[in-house]
mmCIF file of C-alpha atoms and ligand atoms in Angstrom:
data_model
loop_
_atom_site.group_PDB
_atom_site.id
_atom_site.type_symbol
_atom_site.label_atom_id
_atom_site.label_comp_id
_atom_site.label_asym_id
_atom_site.label_seq_id
_atom_site.Cartn_x
_atom_site.Cartn_y
_atom_site.Cartn_z
ATOM 1 C CA MET A 1 180.069 73.467 34.888
ATOM 2 C CA ARG A 2 176.409 72.362 35.325
ATOM 3 C CA ARG A 3 174.822 73.489 38.668
ATOM 4 C CA PHE A 4 173.408 70.816 40.815
ATOM 5 C CA LEU A 5 169.678 70.561 41.338
ATOM 6 C CA VAL A 6 168.190 69.115 44.491
ATOM 7 C CA ALA A 7 164.503 68.554 43.963
ATOM 8 C CA GLY A 8 161.822 67.295 46.326
ATOM 9 C CA ASN A 9 158.882 65.496 44.971
ATOM 10 C CA TRP A 10 156.325 65.524 47.960
ATOM 11 C CA LYS A 11 153.709 63.482 46.052
ATOM 12 C CA MET A 12 150.555 63.300 47.821
ATOM 13 C CA HIS A 13 152.104 64.245 51.260
ATOM 14 C CA GLY A 14 151.945 67.369 53.206
ATOM 15 C CA SER A 15 149.862 70.279 54.746
ATOM 16 C CA SER A 16 149.905 73.954 54.857
ATOM 17 C CA GLU A 17 151.862 73.743 57.894
ATOM 18 C CA MET A 18 154.429 71.399 56.408
ATOM 19 C CA THR A 19 154.679 73.629 53.432
ATOM 20 C CA ALA A 20 155.755 76.704 55.675
ATOM 21 C CA ASP A 21 157.950 74.675 58.033
ATOM 22 C CA LEU A 22 159.758 72.659 55.402
ATOM 23 C CA ILE A 23 160.582 75.593 53.173
ATOM 24 C CA SER A 24 161.627 77.696 56.085
ATOM 25 C CA GLY A 25 163.691 74.867 57.790
ATOM 26 C CA VAL A 26 165.536 73.810 54.449
ATOM 27 C CA ALA A 27 166.367 77.406 53.475
ATOM 28 C CA ARG A 28 167.843 78.064 56.931
ATOM 29 C CA ARG A 29 169.977 74.905 56.974
ATOM 30 C CA ALA A 30 171.141 75.530 53.239
ATOM 31 C CA PHE A 31 172.067 79.010 54.027
ATOM 32 C CA ASP A 32 173.817 78.129 57.177
ATOM 33 C CA ALA A 33 175.976 75.391 55.331
ATOM 34 C CA ALA A 34 176.526 77.866 52.433
ATOM 35 C CA ARG A 35 177.890 80.751 54.737
ATOM 36 C CA LEU A 36 180.434 78.305 56.169
ATOM 37 C CA SER A 37 181.471 77.321 52.793
ATOM 38 C CA GLU A 38 184.327 78.850 50.575
ATOM 39 C CA GLN A 39 181.796 80.075 48.167
ATOM 40 C CA LYS A 40 179.841 81.889 50.909
ATOM 41 C CA GLU A 41 176.657 81.468 48.751
ATOM 42 C CA LEU A 42 174.456 78.781 47.699
ATOM 43 C CA SER A 43 175.899 77.428 44.457
ATOM 44 C CA TYR A 44 173.400 74.767 43.588
ATOM 45 C CA ASP A 45 169.485 75.002 43.088
ATOM 46 C CA ILE A 46 166.853 73.831 45.332
ATOM 47 C CA LEU A 47 163.387 72.904 44.157
ATOM 48 C CA VAL A 48 160.279 71.754 46.090
ATOM 49 C CA CYS A 49 157.241 70.236 44.368
ATOM 50 C CA PRO A 50 154.319 70.097 46.869
ATOM 51 C CA PRO A 51 150.808 68.952 45.928
ATOM 52 C CA ALA A 52 148.711 71.439 43.808
ATOM 53 C CA PRO A 53 146.716 73.103 46.644
ATOM 54 C CA TYR A 54 149.924 74.196 48.387
ATOM 55 C CA LEU A 55 151.868 75.521 45.227
ATOM 56 C CA GLY A 56 150.639 79.111 45.747
ATOM 57 C CA GLN A 57 151.683 79.146 49.438
ATOM 58 C CA ALA A 58 154.958 77.629 48.655
ATOM 59 C CA ALA A 59 155.723 80.064 45.894
ATOM 60 C CA ASN A 60 154.773 82.992 48.330
ATOM 61 C CA HIS A 61 156.802 81.580 51.159
ATOM 62 C CA SER A 62 159.973 80.970 49.079
ATOM 63 C CA GLU A 63 159.810 84.231 47.351
ATOM 64 C CA SER A 64 162.751 85.691 49.120
ATOM 65 C CA LEU A 65 164.510 82.560 49.455
ATOM 66 C CA PRO A 66 166.686 80.595 47.155
ATOM 67 C CA ILE A 67 164.105 77.742 46.732
ATOM 68 C CA ALA A 68 162.094 77.140 43.528
ATOM 69 C CA VAL A 69 158.714 75.743 43.346
ATOM 70 C CA GLY A 70 157.428 73.095 40.880
ATOM 71 C CA ALA A 71 154.244 71.268 40.210
ATOM 72 C CA GLN A 72 153.904 67.460 39.846
ATOM 73 C CA ASN A 73 151.695 67.420 36.826
ATOM 74 C CA VAL A 74 150.128 69.771 34.297
ATOM 75 C CA SER A 75 147.574 69.605 31.457
ATOM 76 C CA GLN A 76 148.694 69.658 27.995
ATOM 77 C CA HIS A 77 145.750 71.954 27.139
ATOM 78 C CA GLU A 78 145.688 75.641 27.505
ATOM 79 C CA SER A 79 142.241 75.848 28.836
ATOM 80 C CA GLY A 80 138.692 74.678 28.604
ATOM 81 C CA ALA A 81 136.294 72.014 29.746
ATOM 82 C CA PHE A 82 138.982 69.679 31.321
ATOM 83 C CA THR A 83 137.439 68.979 34.970
ATOM 84 C CA GLY A 84 140.341 68.578 37.466
ATOM 85 C CA GLU A 85 143.154 69.831 35.358
ATOM 86 C CA VAL A 86 145.619 72.624 35.862
ATOM 87 C CA SER A 87 147.101 74.724 33.157
ATOM 88 C CA LEU A 88 150.695 76.140 32.576
ATOM 89 C CA ALA A 89 149.248 79.576 32.695
ATOM 90 C CA MET A 90 147.887 78.888 36.231
ATOM 91 C CA LEU A 91 151.021 77.289 37.527
ATOM 92 C CA SER A 92 152.909 80.352 36.314
ATOM 93 C CA GLU A 93 150.662 82.743 37.622
ATOM 94 C CA ILE A 94 151.039 81.473 41.164
ATOM 95 C CA GLY A 95 155.029 81.304 40.955
ATOM 96 C CA CYS A 96 155.821 77.824 39.714
ATOM 97 C CA GLU A 97 158.983 77.599 37.806
ATOM 98 C CA TYR A 98 159.224 73.748 37.050
ATOM 99 C CA VAL A 99 156.878 70.742 36.403
ATOM 100 C CA LEU A 100 157.403 67.263 36.771
ATOM 101 C CA LEU A 101 156.428 65.245 33.772
ATOM 102 C CA GLY A 102 155.845 61.561 33.307
ATOM 103 C CA HIS A 103 156.780 60.488 36.850
ATOM 104 C CA SER A 104 156.678 56.646 36.948
ATOM 105 C CA GLU A 105 153.503 56.972 39.203
ATOM 106 C CA ARG A 106 151.648 59.085 36.552
ATOM 107 C CA ARG A 107 152.682 56.505 33.987
ATOM 108 C CA GLU A 108 151.719 53.498 35.885
ATOM 109 C CA LEU A 109 148.864 54.522 38.086
ATOM 110 C CA PHE A 110 147.322 57.155 35.817
ATOM 111 C CA GLY A 111 147.918 55.563 32.428
ATOM 112 C CA GLU A 112 150.272 58.399 31.088
ATOM 113 C CA SER A 113 151.576 57.351 27.770
ATOM 114 C CA ASP A 114 154.844 58.474 26.117
ATOM 115 C CA THR A 115 152.515 60.348 23.746
ATOM 116 C CA LEU A 116 150.641 62.268 26.351
ATOM 117 C CA ILE A 117 153.905 63.107 28.200
ATOM 118 C CA ALA A 118 155.407 64.446 24.897
ATOM 119 C CA GLU A 119 152.245 66.585 24.498
ATOM 120 C CA LYS A 120 152.822 68.043 28.044
ATOM 121 C CA PHE A 121 156.364 68.727 27.143
ATOM 122 C CA ALA A 122 155.421 70.393 23.915
ATOM 123 C CA ALA A 123 153.049 72.586 25.870
ATOM 124 C CA CYS A 124 155.776 73.730 28.041
ATOM 125 C CA VAL A 125 157.763 74.607 25.075
ATOM 126 C CA ALA A 126 154.903 76.298 23.162
ATOM 127 C CA ASN A 127 153.977 78.418 26.272
ATOM 128 C CA SER A 128 157.035 80.244 26.483
ATOM 129 C CA SER A 129 155.421 83.178 28.427
ATOM 130 C CA ALA A 130 154.487 80.751 31.321
ATOM 131 C CA SER A 131 158.167 79.932 31.306
ATOM 132 C CA ILE A 132 157.868 76.665 33.077
ATOM 133 C CA VAL A 133 160.893 74.092 32.894
ATOM 134 C CA PRO A 134 159.907 70.542 32.166
ATOM 135 C CA VAL A 135 161.556 67.965 34.374
ATOM 136 C CA LEU A 136 161.063 64.943 32.126
ATOM 137 C CA CYS A 137 161.102 61.586 34.215
ATOM 138 C CA ILE A 138 162.146 58.320 32.617
ATOM 139 C CA GLY A 139 163.336 55.018 33.917
ATOM 140 C CA GLU A 140 163.051 51.290 33.579
ATOM 141 C CA THR A 141 161.179 48.599 35.649
ATOM 142 C CA LEU A 142 162.849 45.841 37.394
ATOM 143 C CA GLU A 143 161.703 43.531 34.734
ATOM 144 C CA ASP A 144 163.105 45.735 32.004
ATOM 145 C CA ARG A 145 166.441 45.722 33.766
ATOM 146 C CA GLN A 146 166.626 42.087 34.430
ATOM 147 C CA SER A 147 165.893 41.321 30.664
ATOM 148 C CA GLY A 148 168.693 43.677 29.746
ATOM 149 C CA ASP A 149 166.265 46.323 28.231
ATOM 150 C CA THR A 150 167.303 49.445 30.372
ATOM 151 C CA GLU A 151 168.680 51.337 27.549
ATOM 152 C CA ALA A 152 166.088 50.509 25.065
ATOM 153 C CA VAL A 153 163.347 51.549 27.470
ATOM 154 C CA VAL A 154 164.894 54.923 28.482
ATOM 155 C CA GLU A 155 165.741 55.550 24.833
ATOM 156 C CA ALA A 156 162.251 55.076 23.784
ATOM 157 C CA GLN A 157 160.849 57.404 26.524
ATOM 158 C CA LEU A 158 163.293 60.017 25.451
ATOM 159 C CA ASP A 159 162.611 59.515 21.705
ATOM 160 C CA ALA A 160 158.905 59.888 22.175
ATOM 161 C CA VAL A 161 159.537 63.412 23.406
ATOM 162 C CA ILE A 162 162.416 64.317 21.026
ATOM 163 C CA ASN A 163 160.494 63.095 18.128
ATOM 164 C CA LYS A 164 157.582 65.561 19.032
ATOM 165 C CA VAL A 165 159.406 68.602 20.282
ATOM 166 C CA GLY A 166 162.923 68.365 18.713
ATOM 167 C CA ILE A 167 166.286 68.318 20.384
ATOM 168 C CA ALA A 168 166.290 72.134 20.673
ATOM 169 C CA ALA A 169 163.504 72.141 23.193
ATOM 170 C CA PHE A 170 165.755 70.337 25.683
ATOM 171 C CA ASP A 171 167.837 73.660 26.078
ATOM 172 C CA ASN A 172 165.685 74.512 28.959
ATOM 173 C CA ALA A 173 164.763 71.287 30.416
ATOM 174 C CA VAL A 174 165.898 68.797 33.129
ATOM 175 C CA ILE A 175 165.906 65.087 32.786
ATOM 176 C CA ALA A 176 165.233 62.783 35.933
ATOM 177 C CA TYR A 177 166.522 59.230 35.497
ATOM 178 C CA GLU A 178 164.451 57.202 37.989
ATOM 179 C CA PRO A 179 164.712 53.553 37.859
ATOM 180 C CA VAL A 180 161.172 52.302 38.866
ATOM 181 C CA TRP A 181 162.435 49.606 41.030
ATOM 182 C CA ALA A 182 164.378 52.083 43.166
ATOM 183 C CA ILE A 183 161.423 54.486 43.717
ATOM 184 C CA GLY A 184 160.261 54.422 47.331
ATOM 185 C CA THR A 185 161.540 50.849 47.887
ATOM 186 C CA GLY A 186 164.567 51.873 49.853
ATOM 187 C CA GLU A 187 166.549 50.319 47.111
ATOM 188 C CA THR A 188 168.970 52.457 45.488
ATOM 189 C CA ALA A 189 170.896 52.242 42.038
ATOM 190 C CA SER A 190 174.578 52.002 42.923
ATOM 191 C CA PRO A 191 176.430 55.177 41.797
ATOM 192 C CA GLU A 192 178.056 53.017 38.878
ATOM 193 C CA GLN A 193 174.635 51.680 37.764
ATOM 194 C CA ALA A 194 173.243 55.221 37.885
ATOM 195 C CA GLN A 195 176.110 56.815 36.103
ATOM 196 C CA GLU A 196 175.836 54.166 33.482
ATOM 197 C CA VAL A 197 172.506 55.180 32.509
ATOM 198 C CA HIS A 198 173.222 58.894 32.697
ATOM 199 C CA ALA A 199 176.086 58.548 30.545
ATOM 200 C CA PHE A 200 173.859 56.733 28.141
ATOM 201 C CA ILE A 201 171.255 59.459 28.133
ATOM 202 C CA ARG A 202 173.930 62.111 27.794
ATOM 203 C CA ALA A 203 175.708 60.388 24.955
ATOM 204 C CA LYS A 204 172.159 59.891 23.082
ATOM 205 C CA LEU A 205 171.498 63.666 23.412
ATOM 206 C CA ASN A 206 175.321 64.465 22.409
ATOM 207 C CA GLY A 207 174.577 62.625 19.118
ATOM 208 C CA LEU A 208 171.930 65.125 18.385
ATOM 209 C CA ASP A 209 173.230 68.243 19.839
ATOM 210 C CA SER A 210 176.525 68.479 21.871
ATOM 211 C CA ALA A 211 175.788 71.882 23.368
ATOM 212 C CA ILE A 212 172.634 70.806 24.834
ATOM 213 C CA ALA A 213 174.131 67.449 26.029
ATOM 214 C CA ASP A 214 176.698 69.393 27.655
ATOM 215 C CA LYS A 215 174.430 71.780 29.316
ATOM 216 C CA ILE A 216 171.377 69.731 30.362
ATOM 217 C CA ARG A 217 170.999 68.639 34.069
ATOM 218 C CA ILE A 218 170.310 64.951 34.455
ATOM 219 C CA VAL A 219 169.220 64.194 37.953
ATOM 220 C CA TYR A 220 168.826 60.888 39.545
ATOM 221 C CA GLY A 221 165.892 59.774 41.555
ATOM 222 C CA GLY A 222 165.079 56.634 43.558
ATOM 223 C CA SER A 223 165.642 56.292 47.377
ATOM 224 C CA VAL A 224 168.112 59.157 47.486
ATOM 225 C CA LYS A 225 169.069 59.810 51.216
ATOM 226 C CA PRO A 226 171.667 62.023 52.961
ATOM 227 C CA SER A 227 173.812 58.763 53.272
ATOM 228 C CA ASN A 228 174.036 58.112 49.480
ATOM 229 C CA ALA A 229 173.599 61.518 47.779
ATOM 230 C CA GLY A 230 177.074 62.531 47.958
ATOM 231 C CA GLU A 231 178.425 59.382 46.337
ATOM 232 C CA LEU A 232 175.689 59.489 43.731
ATOM 233 C CA PHE A 233 176.057 63.046 42.831
ATOM 234 C CA ALA A 234 179.815 62.726 42.556
ATOM 235 C CA GLN A 235 179.300 60.782 39.401
ATOM 236 C CA LYS A 236 180.241 62.532 36.178
ATOM 237 C CA ASP A 237 176.828 62.666 34.598
ATOM 238 C CA ILE A 238 174.650 62.933 37.788
ATOM 239 C CA ASP A 239 173.621 66.681 38.456
ATOM 240 C CA GLY A 240 171.557 66.315 41.583
ATOM 241 C CA GLY A 241 168.511 64.379 42.654
ATOM 242 C CA LEU A 242 164.742 64.051 42.430
ATOM 243 C CA ILE A 243 163.961 62.933 46.066
ATOM 244 C CA GLY A 244 160.656 61.593 47.278
ATOM 245 C CA GLY A 245 160.532 60.062 50.840
ATOM 246 C CA ALA A 246 163.679 62.106 52.039
ATOM 247 C CA SER A 247 162.341 65.335 50.766
ATOM 248 C CA LEU A 248 159.364 65.249 53.366
ATOM 249 C CA ASP A 249 161.552 66.047 56.421
ATOM 250 C CA VAL A 250 163.784 69.122 57.100
ATOM 251 C CA ASP A 251 166.648 66.942 58.422
ATOM 252 C CA SER A 252 166.870 64.466 55.528
ATOM 253 C CA PHE A 253 166.218 66.915 52.781
ATOM 254 C CA SER A 254 168.653 69.375 54.268
ATOM 255 C CA GLY A 255 171.204 66.394 54.775
ATOM 256 C CA ILE A 256 170.879 65.869 50.974
ATOM 257 C CA CYS A 257 171.422 69.533 50.476
ATOM 258 C CA GLU A 258 174.359 69.695 52.807
ATOM 259 C CA ALA A 259 175.973 66.553 50.998
ATOM 260 C CA THR A 260 175.684 68.502 47.701
ATOM 261 C CA GLN A 261 177.359 71.614 49.260
ATOM 262 C CA LYS A 262 180.149 69.586 50.468
ATOM 263 C CA LEU A 263 180.528 67.925 47.120
ATOM 264 C CA ILE A 264 180.840 71.202 45.483
ATOM 265 C CA GLU A 265 183.451 72.465 47.973
ATOM 266 C CA ASN A 266 185.634 69.351 47.323
ATOM 267 C CA THR A 267 185.437 69.590 43.664
HETATM 268 P P1 PGA B 1 161.883 58.118 46.480
HETATM 269 O O1 PGA B 1 160.873 58.715 45.435
HETATM 270 O O2 PGA B 1 162.918 59.088 46.750
HETATM 271 O O3 PGA B 1 160.960 58.017 47.730
HETATM 272 O O4 PGA B 1 162.340 56.775 46.099
HETATM 273 C C1 PGA B 1 161.629 59.452 44.221
HETATM 274 C C2 PGA B 1 160.659 59.873 43.171
HETATM 275 O O5 PGA B 1 159.562 59.210 43.104
HETATM 276 O O6 PGA B 1 160.760 60.810 42.620
#
C-alpha cells in the first residue's frame, strides 16, 4: 500500500516566525491525532515547502519531528555563474529531502518549459548523493479541459520528462496532478474528476513499468481544504495532496493531516 503524502507549498509566503510556529503546531496536532489512533504512530508523510530563505531553519526545526522539508525550485546546473539560482547540493546540505518541479506558476509566470523541467528532473536523478526526491507537477488549464485536451496535455508534460530520464527514474519520485484552474481559485476538481486523471497517469506509467506505476505516489493539488481532503484522498489513485493556501495555517493544514489520519484508520 502506498503511504499518503500531505505536502504544503507555501509559495512566496511566510516568515521565520511562521516557519517555527507552523512546523511545531502541525507536528503537535499530527502526533496527537496519531496517538489517539489504532496505529499509535504517524502512518503518512508530511512535507513542507517554505520559501528558500527559510529552508535551513525549517530543516533544523523539523529534525526531530516527522516532517520533511522540500524546496519549491532548483537549478538544473551543478554550480557556476548562475546568479540567483540554488543547486541540489546546497538544498541537500541544509537538509531538504524533496523539490517541487514544474509547478504551474513556474511554468506560467517564469516561462519554465517542459524541456527545462525535464533537465531539472534529470539533475535530481544524476545527483544521487544529494538524494532529493523530485515532485513533478503537471496539469491542464481550463481551456485545455474545455477543449477536451486534459489527457493529451498531462501526457505531453509527463512524456517530456520520461523521454529524457527514462521510466526507471520515477522509482523515487512523486507526481502532483494540479489542474491549473483549481489552483488558488477555491474551485476544486471533484473527487471523480481528479481520480479520472490520476488513473490515466497511473495507467500510462503502468504501460511502461508496472512496479513503478504501483509504487509511485500521485498527489492531487488545487484548493485542497480540510473539508474536501478526505473525499479526494479516498480515491483509489490519489495518494495525498499538494496544498497551497490551506498549508499556511496550522488549523487548516492540520485539518488536512487529520482527515488523512482518519482515512487511514477507516481503510
Ligand atoms: P492551492 O494551491 O491549494 O492554494 O490551490 C495548490 C498549489 O499551487 O500547489
